[in-house]
PDB file of C-alpha atoms in Angstrom:
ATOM      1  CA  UNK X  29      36.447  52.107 -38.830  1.00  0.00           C
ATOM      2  CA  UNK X  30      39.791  53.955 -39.384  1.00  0.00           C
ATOM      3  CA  UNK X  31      40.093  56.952 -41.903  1.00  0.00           C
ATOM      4  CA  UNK X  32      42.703  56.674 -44.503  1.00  0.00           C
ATOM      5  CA  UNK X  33      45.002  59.240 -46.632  1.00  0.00           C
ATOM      6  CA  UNK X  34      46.412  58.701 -49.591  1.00  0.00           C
ATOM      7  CA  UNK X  35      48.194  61.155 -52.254  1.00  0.00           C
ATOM      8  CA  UNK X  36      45.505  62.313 -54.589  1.00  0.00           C
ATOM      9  CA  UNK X  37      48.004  61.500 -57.669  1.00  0.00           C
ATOM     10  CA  UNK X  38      51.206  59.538 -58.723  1.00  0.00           C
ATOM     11  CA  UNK X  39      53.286  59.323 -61.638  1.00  0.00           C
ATOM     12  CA  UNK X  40      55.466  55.938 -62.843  1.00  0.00           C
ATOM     13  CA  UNK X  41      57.426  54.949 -65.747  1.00  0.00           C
ATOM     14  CA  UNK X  42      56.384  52.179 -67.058  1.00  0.00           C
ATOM     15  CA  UNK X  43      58.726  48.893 -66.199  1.00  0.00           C
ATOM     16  CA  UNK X  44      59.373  50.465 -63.451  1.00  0.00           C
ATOM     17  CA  UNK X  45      58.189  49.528 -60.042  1.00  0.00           C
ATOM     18  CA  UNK X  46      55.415  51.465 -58.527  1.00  0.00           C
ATOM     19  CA  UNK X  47      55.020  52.262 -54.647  1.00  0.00           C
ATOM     20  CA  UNK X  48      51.434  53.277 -53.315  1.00  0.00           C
ATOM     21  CA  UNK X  49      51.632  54.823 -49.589  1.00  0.00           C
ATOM     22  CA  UNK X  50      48.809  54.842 -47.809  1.00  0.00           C
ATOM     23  CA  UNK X  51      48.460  56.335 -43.476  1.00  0.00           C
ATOM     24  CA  UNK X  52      46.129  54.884 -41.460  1.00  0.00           C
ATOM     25  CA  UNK X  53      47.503  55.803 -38.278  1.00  0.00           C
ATOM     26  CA  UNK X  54      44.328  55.251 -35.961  1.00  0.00           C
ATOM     27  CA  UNK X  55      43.911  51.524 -37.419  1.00  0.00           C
ATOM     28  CA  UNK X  56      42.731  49.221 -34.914  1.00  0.00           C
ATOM     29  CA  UNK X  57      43.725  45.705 -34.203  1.00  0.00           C
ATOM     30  CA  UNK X  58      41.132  43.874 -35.639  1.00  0.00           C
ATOM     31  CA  UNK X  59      41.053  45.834 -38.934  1.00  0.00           C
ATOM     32  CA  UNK X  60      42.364  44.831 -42.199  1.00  0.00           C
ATOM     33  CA  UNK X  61      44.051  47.082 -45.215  1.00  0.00           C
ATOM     34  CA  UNK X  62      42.393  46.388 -48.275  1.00  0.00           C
ATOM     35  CA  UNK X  63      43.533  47.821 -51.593  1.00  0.00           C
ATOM     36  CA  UNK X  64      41.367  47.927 -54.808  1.00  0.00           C
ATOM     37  CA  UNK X  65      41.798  49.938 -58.549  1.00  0.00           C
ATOM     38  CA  UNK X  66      39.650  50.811 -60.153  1.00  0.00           C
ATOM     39  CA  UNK X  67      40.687  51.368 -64.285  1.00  0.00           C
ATOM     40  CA  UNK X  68      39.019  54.068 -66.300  1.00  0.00           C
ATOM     41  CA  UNK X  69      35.271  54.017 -65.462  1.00  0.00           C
ATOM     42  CA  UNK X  70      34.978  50.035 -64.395  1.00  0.00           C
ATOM     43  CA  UNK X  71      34.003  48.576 -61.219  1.00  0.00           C
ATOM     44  CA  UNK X  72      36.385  48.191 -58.706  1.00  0.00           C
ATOM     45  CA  UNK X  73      39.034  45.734 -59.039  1.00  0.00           C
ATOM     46  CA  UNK X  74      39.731  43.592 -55.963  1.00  0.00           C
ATOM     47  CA  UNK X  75      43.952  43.722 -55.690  1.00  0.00           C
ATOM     48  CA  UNK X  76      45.663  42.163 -52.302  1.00  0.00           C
ATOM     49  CA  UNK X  77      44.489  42.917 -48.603  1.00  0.00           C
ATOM     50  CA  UNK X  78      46.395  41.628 -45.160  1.00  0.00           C
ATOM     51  CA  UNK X  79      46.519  42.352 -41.292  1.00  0.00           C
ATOM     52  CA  UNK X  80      49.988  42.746 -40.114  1.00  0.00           C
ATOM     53  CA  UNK X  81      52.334  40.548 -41.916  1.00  0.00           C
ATOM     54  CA  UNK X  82      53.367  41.491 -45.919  1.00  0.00           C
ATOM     55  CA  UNK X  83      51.276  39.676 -48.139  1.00  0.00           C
ATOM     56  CA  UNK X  84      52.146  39.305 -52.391  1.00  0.00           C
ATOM     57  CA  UNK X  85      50.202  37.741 -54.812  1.00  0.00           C
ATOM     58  CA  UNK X  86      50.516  37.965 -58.281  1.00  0.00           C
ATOM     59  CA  UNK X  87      49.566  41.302 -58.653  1.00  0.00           C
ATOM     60  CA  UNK X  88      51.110  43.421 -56.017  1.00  0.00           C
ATOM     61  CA  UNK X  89      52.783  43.299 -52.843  1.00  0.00           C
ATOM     62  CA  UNK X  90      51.639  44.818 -49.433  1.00  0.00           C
ATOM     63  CA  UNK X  91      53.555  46.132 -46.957  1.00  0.00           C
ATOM     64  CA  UNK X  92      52.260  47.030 -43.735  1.00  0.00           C
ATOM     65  CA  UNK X  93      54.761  49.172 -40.842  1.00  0.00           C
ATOM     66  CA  UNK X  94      55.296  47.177 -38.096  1.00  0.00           C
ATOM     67  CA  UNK X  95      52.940  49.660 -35.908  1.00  0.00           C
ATOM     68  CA  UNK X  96      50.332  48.805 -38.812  1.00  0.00           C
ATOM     69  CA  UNK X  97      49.659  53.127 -38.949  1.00  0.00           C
ATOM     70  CA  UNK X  98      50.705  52.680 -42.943  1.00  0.00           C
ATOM     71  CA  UNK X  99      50.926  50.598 -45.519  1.00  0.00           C
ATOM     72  CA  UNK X 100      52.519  50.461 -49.490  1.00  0.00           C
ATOM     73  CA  UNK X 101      50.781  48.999 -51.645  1.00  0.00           C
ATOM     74  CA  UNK X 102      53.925  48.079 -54.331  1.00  0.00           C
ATOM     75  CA  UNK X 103      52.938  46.840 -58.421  1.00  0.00           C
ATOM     76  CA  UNK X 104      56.718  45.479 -59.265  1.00  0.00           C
ATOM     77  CA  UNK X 105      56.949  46.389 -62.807  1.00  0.00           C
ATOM     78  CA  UNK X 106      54.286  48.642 -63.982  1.00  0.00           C
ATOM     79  CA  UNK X 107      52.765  48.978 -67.278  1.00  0.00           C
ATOM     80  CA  UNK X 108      50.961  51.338 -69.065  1.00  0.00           C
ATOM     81  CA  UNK X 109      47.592  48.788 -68.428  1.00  0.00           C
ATOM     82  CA  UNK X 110      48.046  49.711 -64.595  1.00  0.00           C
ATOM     83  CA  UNK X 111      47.178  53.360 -64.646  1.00  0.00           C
ATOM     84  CA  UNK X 112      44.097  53.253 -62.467  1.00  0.00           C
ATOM     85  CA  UNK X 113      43.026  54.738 -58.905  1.00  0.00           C
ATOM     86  CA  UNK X 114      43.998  53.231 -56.073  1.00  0.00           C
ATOM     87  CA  UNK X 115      41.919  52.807 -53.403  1.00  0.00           C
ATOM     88  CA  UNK X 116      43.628  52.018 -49.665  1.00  0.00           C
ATOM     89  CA  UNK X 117      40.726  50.783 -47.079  1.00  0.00           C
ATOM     90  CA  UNK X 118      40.876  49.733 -44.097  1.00  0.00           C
ATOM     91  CA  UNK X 119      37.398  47.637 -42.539  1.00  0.00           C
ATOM     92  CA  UNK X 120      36.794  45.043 -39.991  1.00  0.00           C
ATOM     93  CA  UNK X 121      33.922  43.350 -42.185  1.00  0.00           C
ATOM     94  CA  UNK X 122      33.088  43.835 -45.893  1.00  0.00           C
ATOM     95  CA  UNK X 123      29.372  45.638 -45.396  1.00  0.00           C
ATOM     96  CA  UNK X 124      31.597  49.002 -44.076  1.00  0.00           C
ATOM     97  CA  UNK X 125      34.652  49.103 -47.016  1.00  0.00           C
ATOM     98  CA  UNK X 126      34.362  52.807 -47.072  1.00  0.00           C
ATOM     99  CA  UNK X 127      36.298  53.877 -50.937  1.00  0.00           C
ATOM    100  CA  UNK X 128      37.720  57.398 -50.195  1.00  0.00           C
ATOM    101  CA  UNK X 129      39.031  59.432 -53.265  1.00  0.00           C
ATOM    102  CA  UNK X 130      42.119  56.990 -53.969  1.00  0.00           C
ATOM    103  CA  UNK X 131      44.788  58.096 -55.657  1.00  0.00           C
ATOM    104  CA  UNK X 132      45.154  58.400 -59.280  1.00  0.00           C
ATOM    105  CA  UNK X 133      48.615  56.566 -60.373  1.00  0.00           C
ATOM    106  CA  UNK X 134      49.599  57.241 -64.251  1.00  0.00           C
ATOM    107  CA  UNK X 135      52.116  54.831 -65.371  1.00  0.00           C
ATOM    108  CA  UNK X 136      53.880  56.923 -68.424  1.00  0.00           C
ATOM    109  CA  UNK X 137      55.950  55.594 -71.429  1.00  0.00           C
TER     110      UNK X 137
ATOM    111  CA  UNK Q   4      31.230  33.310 -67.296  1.00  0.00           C
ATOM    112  CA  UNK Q   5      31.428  33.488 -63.516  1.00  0.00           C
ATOM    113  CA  UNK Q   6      30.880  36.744 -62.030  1.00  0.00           C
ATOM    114  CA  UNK Q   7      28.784  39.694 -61.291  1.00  0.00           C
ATOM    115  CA  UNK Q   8      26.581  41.060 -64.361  1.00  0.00           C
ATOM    116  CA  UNK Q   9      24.480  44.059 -64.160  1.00  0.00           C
ATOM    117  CA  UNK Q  10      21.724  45.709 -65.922  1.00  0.00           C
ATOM    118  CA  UNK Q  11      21.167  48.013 -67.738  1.00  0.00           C
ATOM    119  CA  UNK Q  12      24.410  49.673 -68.589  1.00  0.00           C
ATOM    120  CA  UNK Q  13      22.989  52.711 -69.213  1.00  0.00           C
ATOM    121  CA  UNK Q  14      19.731  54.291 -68.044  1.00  0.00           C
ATOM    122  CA  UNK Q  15      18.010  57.902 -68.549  1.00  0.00           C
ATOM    123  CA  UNK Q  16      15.012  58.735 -66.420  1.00  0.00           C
ATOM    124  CA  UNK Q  17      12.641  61.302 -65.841  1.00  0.00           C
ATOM    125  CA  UNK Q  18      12.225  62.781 -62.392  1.00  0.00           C
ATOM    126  CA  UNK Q  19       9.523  60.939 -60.539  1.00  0.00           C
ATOM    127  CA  UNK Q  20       9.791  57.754 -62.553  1.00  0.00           C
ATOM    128  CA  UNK Q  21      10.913  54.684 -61.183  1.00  0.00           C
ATOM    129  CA  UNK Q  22      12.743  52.072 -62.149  1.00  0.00           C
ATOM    130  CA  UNK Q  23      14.625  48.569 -60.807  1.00  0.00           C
ATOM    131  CA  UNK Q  24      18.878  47.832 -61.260  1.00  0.00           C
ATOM    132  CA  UNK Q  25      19.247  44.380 -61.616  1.00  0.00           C
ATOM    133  CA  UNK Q  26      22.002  42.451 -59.964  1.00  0.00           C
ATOM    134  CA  UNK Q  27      22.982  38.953 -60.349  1.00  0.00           C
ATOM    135  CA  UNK Q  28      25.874  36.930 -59.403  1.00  0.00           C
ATOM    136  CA  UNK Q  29      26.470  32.479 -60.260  1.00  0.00           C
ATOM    137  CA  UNK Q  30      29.240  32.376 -58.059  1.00  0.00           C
ATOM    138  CA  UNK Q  31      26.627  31.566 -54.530  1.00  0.00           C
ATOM    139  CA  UNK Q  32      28.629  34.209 -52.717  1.00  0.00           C
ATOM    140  CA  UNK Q  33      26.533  35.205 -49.403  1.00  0.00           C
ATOM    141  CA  UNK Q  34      27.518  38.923 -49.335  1.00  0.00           C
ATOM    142  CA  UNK Q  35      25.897  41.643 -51.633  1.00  0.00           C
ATOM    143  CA  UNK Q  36      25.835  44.999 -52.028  1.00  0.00           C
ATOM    144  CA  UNK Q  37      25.371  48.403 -54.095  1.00  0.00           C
ATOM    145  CA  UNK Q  38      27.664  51.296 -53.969  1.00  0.00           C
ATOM    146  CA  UNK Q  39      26.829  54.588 -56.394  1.00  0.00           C
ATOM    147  CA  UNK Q  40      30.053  56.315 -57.541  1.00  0.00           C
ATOM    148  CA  UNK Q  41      29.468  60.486 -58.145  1.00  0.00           C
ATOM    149  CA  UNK Q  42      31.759  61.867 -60.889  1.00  0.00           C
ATOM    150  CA  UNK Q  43      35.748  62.605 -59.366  1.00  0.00           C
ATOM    151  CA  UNK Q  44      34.523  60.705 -56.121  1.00  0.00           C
ATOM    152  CA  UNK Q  45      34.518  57.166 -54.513  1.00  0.00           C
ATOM    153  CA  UNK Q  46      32.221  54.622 -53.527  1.00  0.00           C
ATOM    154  CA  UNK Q  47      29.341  54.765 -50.913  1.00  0.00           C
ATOM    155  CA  UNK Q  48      27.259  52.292 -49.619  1.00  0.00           C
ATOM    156  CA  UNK Q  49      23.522  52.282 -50.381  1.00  0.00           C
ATOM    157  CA  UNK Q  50      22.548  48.922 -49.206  1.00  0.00           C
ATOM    158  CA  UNK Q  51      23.937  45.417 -48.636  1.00  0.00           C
ATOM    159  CA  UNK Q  52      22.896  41.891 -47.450  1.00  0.00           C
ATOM    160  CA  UNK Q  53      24.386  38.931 -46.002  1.00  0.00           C
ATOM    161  CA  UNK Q  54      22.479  36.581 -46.973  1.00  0.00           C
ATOM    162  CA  UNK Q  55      18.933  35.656 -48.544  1.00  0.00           C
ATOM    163  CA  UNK Q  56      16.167  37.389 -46.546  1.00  0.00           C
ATOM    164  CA  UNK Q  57      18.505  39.502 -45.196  1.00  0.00           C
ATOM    165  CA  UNK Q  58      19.336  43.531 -46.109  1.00  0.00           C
ATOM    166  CA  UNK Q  59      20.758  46.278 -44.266  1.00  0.00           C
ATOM    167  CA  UNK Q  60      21.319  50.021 -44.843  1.00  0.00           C
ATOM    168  CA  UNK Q  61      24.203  51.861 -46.033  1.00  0.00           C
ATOM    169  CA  UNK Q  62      26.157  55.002 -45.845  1.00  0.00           C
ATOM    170  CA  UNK Q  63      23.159  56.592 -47.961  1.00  0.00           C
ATOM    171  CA  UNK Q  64      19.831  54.777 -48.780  1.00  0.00           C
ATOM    172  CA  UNK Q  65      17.586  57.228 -48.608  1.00  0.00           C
ATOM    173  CA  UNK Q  66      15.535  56.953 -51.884  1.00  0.00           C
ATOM    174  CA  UNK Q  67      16.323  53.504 -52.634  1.00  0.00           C
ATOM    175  CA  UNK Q  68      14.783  49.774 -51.965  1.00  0.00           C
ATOM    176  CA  UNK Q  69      16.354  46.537 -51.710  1.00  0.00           C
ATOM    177  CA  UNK Q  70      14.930  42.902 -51.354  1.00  0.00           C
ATOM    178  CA  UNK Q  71      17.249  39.315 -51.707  1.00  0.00           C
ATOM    179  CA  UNK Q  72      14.810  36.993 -52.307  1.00  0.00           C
ATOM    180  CA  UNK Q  73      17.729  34.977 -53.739  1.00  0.00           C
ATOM    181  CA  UNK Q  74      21.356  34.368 -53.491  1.00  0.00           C
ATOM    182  CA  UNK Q  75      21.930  34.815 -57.015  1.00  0.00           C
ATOM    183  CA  UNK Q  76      20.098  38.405 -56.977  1.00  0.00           C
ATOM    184  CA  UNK Q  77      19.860  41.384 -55.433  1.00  0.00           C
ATOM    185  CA  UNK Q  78      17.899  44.185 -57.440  1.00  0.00           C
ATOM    186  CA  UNK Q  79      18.203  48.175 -56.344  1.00  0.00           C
ATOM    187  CA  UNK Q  80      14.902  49.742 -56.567  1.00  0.00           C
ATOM    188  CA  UNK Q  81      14.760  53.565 -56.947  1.00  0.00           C
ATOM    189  CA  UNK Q  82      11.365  54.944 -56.039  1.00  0.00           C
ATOM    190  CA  UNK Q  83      11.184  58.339 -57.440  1.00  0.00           C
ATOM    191  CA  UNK Q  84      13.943  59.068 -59.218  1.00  0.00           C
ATOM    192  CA  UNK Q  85      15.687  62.526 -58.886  1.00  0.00           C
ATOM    193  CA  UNK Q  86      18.455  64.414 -60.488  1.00  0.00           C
ATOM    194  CA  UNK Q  87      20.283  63.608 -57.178  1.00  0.00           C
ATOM    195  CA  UNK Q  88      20.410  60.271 -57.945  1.00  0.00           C
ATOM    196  CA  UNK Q  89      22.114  60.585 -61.356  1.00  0.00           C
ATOM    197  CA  UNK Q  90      25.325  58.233 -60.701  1.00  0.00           C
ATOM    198  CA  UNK Q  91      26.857  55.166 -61.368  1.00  0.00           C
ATOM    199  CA  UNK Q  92      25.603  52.412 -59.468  1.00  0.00           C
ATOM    200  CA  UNK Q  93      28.011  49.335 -58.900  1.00  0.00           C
ATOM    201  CA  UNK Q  94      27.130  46.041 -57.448  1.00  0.00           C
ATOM    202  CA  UNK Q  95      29.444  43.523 -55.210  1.00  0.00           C
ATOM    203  CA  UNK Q  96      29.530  40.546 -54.080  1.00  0.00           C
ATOM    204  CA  UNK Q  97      31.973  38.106 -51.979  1.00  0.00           C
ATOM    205  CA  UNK Q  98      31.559  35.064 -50.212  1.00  0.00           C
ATOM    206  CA  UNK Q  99      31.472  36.198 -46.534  1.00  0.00           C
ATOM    207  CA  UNK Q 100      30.447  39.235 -44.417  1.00  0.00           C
ATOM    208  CA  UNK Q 101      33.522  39.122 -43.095  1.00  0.00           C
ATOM    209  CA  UNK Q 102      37.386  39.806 -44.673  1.00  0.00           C
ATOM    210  CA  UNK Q 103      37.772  36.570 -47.316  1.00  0.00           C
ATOM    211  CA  UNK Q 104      40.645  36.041 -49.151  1.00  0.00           C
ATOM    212  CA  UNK Q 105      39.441  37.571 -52.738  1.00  0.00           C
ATOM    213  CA  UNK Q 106      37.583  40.660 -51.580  1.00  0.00           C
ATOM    214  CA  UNK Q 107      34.698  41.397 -53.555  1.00  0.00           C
ATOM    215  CA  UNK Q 108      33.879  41.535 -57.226  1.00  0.00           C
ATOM    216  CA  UNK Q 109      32.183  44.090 -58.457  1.00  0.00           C
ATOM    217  CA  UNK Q 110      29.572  44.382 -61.668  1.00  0.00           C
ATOM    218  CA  UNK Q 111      30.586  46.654 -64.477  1.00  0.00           C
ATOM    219  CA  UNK Q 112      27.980  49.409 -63.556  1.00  0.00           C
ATOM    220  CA  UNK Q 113      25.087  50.691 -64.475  1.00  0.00           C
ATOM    221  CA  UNK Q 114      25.201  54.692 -65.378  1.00  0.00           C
ATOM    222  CA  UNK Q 115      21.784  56.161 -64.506  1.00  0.00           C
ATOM    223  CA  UNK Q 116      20.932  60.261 -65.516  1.00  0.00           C
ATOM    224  CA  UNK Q 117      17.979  61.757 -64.088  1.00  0.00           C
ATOM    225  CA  UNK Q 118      16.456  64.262 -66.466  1.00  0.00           C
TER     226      UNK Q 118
END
């Protein structure tokens, strides 16, 4: 399965819209981008995931490059209850989602 | 409530004791698993299984047992505990082995210190 990088920290004002970036240039075809946060010391929280198109729900938005080597993973107006890690994964099946380090966003008054 | 509940929250053991993580989910999802989070790191995989009867190993399972005797559970069985194994242990589930359209959902933890 591809490797991901992702900054190891972020800072957003709160209200305003946070933008996630995450490179996954050796992504194959098959493989999905799957993005998860986890707040404070909970379990994992399951946020969006897609395979080339943009996907939204009504949490975030993905955006995946058109070569699918990146992705942004974009919270529209963030609040203070968002500051969480972020993990980006990519996975062709859910028995390999490999969680790297993430990166830490803190959404500030 | 629907969902994934695990216990016990917290746990202290002494090296060489074992001990069994419960796992249960109501929500008949075929896919479980257990991840162990080390402090400032992520996830990795310790065991999983895609169905009743059915388990498979992980990124690292040395040290640990699994059985799914049941869809609804999936207990993590630590042999002989050691300081190593000090973490926090989360436990997933989702419908399908494959990508599904709500990922998995993941227990609240149980945080285990070997002494």
């Amino acid at each position: 399965d591809a490797k991901t990088t992702q900054p190891t920290s972020m800072d957003c004002a709160e209200g305003r819209a946070a933008n996630l970036p995450c490179n996954h240039s050796t992504i194959s075809g098959n493989e999905y981008v799957y993005w998860y946060r986890q707040i404070h010391s909970q379990g994992p929280q399951y946020i969006i995931h897609g395979l080339k198109n943009n996907e939204t729900n009504e949490m975030a938005s993905l955006i995946i490059t058109e070569d699918r080597k990146s992705s942004t993973l974009i919270l529209p107006h963030a609040t203070l209850r968002d500051t969480a890690v972020y993990y980006c994964i990519v996975s062709l099946r859910n028995n390999d989602m490999r969680f790297g380090a993430g990166t830490r966003l803190t959404v500030k008054p | 409530n629907a969902g994934v509940t695990q216990t016990p929250k917290f746990q202290v053991l002494k090296t060489g004791q074992s001990m069994t993580l419960q796992c249960a989910q109501d929500m008949n999802h075929e896919y479980m698993s257990w991840y162990r989070q080390d402090p400032g790191m992520g996830l990795r995989l310790i065991h999983y299984s895609v169905g009743a009867g059915i388990t498979d190993q992980g990124e690292v399972p040395n040290g640990y047992n699994v059985s799914r005797s049941t869809t609804e559970d999936f207990p993590l069985r630590l042999l002989s505990a050691a300081p190593s194994q000090t973490s926090v242990y989360f436990c997933a589930s989702s419908y399908h082995r494959v990508p599904g359209d709500y990922g998995y959902t993941f227990g609240s933890g149980t945080r285990l210190t070997v002494v």
